[in-house]
Short mmCIF file of N, CA and C in Angstrom, two decimals:
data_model
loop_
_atom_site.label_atom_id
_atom_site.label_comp_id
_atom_site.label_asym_id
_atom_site.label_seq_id
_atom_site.Cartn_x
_atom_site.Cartn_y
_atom_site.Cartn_z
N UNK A 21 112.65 89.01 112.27
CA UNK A 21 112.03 89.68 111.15
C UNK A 21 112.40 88.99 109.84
N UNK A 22 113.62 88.64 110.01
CA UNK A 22 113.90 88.03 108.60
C UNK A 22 113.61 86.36 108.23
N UNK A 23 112.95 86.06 109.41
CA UNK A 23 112.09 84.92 109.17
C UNK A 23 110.59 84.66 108.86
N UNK A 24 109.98 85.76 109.15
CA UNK A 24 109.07 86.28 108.13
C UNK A 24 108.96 86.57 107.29
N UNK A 25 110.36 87.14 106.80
CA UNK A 25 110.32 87.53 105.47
C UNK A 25 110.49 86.44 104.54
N UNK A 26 110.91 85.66 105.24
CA UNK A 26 110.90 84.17 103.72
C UNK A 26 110.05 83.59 103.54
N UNK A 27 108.96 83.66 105.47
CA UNK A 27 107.65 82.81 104.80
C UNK A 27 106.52 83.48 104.48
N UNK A 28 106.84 84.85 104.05
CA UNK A 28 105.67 85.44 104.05
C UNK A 28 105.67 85.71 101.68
N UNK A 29 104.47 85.90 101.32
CA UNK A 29 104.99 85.91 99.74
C UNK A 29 105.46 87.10 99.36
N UNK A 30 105.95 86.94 98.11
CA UNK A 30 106.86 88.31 97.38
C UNK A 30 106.44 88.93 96.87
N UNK A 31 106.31 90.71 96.96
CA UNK A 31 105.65 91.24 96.41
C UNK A 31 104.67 91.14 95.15
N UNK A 32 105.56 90.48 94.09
CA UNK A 32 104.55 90.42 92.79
C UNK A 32 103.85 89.18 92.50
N UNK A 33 103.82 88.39 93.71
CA UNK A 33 102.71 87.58 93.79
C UNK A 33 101.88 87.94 94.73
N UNK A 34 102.08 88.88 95.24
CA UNK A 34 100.58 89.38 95.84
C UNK A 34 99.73 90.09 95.22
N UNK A 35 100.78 90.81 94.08
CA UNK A 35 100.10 91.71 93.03
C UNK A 35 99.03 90.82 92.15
N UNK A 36 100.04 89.99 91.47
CA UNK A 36 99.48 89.17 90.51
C UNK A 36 98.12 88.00 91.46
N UNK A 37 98.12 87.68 92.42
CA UNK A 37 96.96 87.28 92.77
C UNK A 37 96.13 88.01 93.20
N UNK A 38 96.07 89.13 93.49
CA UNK A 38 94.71 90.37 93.62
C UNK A 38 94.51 90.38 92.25
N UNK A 39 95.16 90.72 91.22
CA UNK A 39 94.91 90.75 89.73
C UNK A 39 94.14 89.52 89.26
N UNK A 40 94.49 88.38 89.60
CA UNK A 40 93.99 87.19 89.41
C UNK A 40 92.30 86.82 89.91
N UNK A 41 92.40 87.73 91.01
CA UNK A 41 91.10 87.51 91.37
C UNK A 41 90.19 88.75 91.45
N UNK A 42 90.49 89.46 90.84
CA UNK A 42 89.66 90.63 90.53
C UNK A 42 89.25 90.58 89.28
N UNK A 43 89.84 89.81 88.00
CA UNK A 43 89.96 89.45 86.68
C UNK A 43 88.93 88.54 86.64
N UNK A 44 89.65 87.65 87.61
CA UNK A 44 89.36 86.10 87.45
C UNK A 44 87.71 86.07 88.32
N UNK A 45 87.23 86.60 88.96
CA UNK A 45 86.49 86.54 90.29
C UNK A 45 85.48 87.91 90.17
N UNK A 46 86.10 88.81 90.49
CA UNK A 46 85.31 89.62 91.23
C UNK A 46 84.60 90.85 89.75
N UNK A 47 85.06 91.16 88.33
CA UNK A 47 84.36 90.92 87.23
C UNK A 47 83.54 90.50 86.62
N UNK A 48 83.47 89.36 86.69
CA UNK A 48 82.62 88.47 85.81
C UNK A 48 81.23 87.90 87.64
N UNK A 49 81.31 88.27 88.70
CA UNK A 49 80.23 88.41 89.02
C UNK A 49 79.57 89.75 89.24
N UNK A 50 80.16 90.56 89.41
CA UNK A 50 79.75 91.78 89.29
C UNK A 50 78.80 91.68 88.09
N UNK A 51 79.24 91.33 86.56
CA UNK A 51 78.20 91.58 85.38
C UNK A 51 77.58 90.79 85.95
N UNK A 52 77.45 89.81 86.18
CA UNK A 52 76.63 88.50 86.25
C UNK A 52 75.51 88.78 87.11
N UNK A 53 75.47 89.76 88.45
CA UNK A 53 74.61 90.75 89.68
C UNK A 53 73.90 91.09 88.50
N UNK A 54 74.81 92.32 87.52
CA UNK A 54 74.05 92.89 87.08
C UNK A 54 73.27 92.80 86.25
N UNK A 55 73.22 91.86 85.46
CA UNK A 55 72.44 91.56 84.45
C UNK A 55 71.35 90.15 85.29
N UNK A 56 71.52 89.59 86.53
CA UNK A 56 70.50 89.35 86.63
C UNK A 56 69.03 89.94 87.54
N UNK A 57 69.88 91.34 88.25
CA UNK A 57 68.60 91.96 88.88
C UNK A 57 67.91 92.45 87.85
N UNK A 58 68.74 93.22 86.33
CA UNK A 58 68.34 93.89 85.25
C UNK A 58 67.29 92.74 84.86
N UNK A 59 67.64 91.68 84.57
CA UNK A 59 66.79 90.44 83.77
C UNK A 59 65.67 90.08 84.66
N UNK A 60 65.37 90.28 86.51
CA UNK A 60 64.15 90.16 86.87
C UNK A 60 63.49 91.28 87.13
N UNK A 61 64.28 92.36 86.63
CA UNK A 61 62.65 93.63 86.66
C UNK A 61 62.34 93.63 85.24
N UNK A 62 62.33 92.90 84.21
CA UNK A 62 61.90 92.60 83.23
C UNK A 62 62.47 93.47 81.72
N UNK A 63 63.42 94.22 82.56
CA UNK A 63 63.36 95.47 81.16
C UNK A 63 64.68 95.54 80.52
N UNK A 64 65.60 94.34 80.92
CA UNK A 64 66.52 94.09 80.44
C UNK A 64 68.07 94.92 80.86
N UNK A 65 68.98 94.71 80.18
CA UNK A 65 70.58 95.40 80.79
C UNK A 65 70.62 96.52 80.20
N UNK A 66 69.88 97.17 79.32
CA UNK A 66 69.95 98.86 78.97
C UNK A 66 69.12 99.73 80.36
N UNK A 67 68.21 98.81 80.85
CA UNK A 67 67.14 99.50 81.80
C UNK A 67 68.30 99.87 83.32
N UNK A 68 68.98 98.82 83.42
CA UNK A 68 70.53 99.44 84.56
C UNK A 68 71.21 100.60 84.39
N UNK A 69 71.15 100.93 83.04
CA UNK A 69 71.96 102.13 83.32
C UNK A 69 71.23 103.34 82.15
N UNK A 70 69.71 103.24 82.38
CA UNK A 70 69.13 103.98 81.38
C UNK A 70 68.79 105.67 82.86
N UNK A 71 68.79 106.71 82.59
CA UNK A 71 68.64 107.72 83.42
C UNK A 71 67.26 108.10 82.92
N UNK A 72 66.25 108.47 83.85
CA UNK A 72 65.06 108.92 83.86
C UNK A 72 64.83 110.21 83.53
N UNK A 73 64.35 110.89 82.45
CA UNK A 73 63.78 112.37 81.93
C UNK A 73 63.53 113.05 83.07
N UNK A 74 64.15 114.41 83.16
CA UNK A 74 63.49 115.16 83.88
C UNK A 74 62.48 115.63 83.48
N UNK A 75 61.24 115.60 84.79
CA UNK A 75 60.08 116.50 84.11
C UNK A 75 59.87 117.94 84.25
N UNK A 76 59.60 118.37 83.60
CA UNK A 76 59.49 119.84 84.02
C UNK A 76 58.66 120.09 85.74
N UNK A 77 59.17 121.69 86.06
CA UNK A 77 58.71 121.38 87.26
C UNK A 77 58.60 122.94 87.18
N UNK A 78 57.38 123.79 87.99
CA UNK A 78 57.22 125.17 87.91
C UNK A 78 58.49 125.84 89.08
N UNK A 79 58.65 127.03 88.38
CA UNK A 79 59.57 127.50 89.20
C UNK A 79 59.47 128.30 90.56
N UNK A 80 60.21 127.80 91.62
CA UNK A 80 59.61 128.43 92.74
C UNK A 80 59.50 129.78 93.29
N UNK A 81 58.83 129.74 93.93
CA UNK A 81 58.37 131.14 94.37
C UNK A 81 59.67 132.12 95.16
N UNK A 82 59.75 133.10 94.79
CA UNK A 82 60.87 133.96 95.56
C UNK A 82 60.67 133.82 97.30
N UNK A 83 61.85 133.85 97.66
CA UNK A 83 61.87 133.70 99.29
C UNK A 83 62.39 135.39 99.77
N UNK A 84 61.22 135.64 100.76
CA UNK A 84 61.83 137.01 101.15
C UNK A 84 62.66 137.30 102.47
N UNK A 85 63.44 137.72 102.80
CA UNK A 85 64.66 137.61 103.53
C UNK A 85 64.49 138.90 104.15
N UNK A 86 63.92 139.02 105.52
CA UNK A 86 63.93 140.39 106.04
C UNK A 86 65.13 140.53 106.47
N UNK A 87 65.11 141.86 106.57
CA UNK A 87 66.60 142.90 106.36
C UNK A 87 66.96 142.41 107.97
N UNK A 88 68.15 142.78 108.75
CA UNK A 88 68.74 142.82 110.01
C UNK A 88 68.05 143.68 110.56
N UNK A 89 67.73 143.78 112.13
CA UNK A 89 66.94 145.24 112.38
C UNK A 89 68.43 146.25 112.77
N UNK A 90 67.92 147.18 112.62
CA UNK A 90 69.10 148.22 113.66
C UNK A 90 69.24 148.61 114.65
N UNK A 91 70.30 148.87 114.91
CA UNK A 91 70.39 149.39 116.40
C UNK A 91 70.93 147.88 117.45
N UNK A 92 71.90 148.31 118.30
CA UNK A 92 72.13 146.96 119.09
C UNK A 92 73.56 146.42 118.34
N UNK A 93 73.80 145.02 118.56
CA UNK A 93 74.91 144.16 118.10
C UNK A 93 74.86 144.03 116.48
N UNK A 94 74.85 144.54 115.49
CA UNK A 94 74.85 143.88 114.27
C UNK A 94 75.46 142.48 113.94
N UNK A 95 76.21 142.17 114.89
CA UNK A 95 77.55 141.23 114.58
C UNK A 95 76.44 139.70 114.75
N UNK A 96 76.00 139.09 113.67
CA UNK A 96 75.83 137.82 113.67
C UNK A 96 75.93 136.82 114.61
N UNK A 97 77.95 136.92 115.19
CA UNK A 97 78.41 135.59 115.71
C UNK A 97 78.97 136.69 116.42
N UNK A 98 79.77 136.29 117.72
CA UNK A 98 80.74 136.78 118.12
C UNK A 98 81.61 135.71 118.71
N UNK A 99 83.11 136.06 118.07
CA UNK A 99 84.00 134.97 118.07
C UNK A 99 84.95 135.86 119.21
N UNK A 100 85.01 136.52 120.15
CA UNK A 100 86.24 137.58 121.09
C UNK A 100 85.83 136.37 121.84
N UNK A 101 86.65 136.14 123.04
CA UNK A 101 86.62 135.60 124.37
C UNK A 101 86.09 136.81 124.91
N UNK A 102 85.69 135.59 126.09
CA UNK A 102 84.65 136.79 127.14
C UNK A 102 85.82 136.84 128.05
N UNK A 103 85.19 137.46 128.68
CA UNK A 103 86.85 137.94 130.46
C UNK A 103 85.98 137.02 131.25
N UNK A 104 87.72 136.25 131.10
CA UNK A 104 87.37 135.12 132.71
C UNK A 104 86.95 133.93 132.36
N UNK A 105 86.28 133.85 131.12
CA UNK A 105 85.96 132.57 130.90
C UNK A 105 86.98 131.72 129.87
N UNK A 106 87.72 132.41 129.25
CA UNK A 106 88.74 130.90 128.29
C UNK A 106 87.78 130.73 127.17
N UNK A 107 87.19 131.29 126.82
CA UNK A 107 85.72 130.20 125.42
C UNK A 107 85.09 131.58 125.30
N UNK A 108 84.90 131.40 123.95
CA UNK A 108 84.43 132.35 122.55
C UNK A 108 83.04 132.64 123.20
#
């Protein structure tokens, strides 16, 4: 184990090269994506992060929800074990 440990690198150069290449690298193409899909739909780098108006929309119609009937099981679910079987 402790011969790995000498050839393997030291913590704050692993730091500092993820930093290095997230700075250095993975930033500056990210804008670079973005401003050139923005630059071929023609409408420029405000149009990437511009949000579309909602339009008005009529409001929907009430949903009617018949009542439970009566009489019988009311119970929705039944979660008891049955006899004999092990399962709800």
């Amino acid at each position: 184990m402790g011969n790995l440990a000498r050839f393997g690198p030291v913590g704050w150069q692993v730091g500092a090269a993820v930093w290095v290449w997230v700075v250095g690298v993975g930033v500056p193409v990210g804008l670079g994506l973005r401003w050139w899909w923005a630059r071929r739909e023609g409408e420029g780098a405000a149009a990437a992060v511009a949000v579309p108006a909602a339009s008005p929309s009529p409001s929907p119609a009430p949903v009617v929800v018949p009542a439970p009937a009566s009489g019988g099981d009311a119970e929705p679910y039944d979660f008891e074990r049955e006899e004999g079987t092990g399962m709800p």
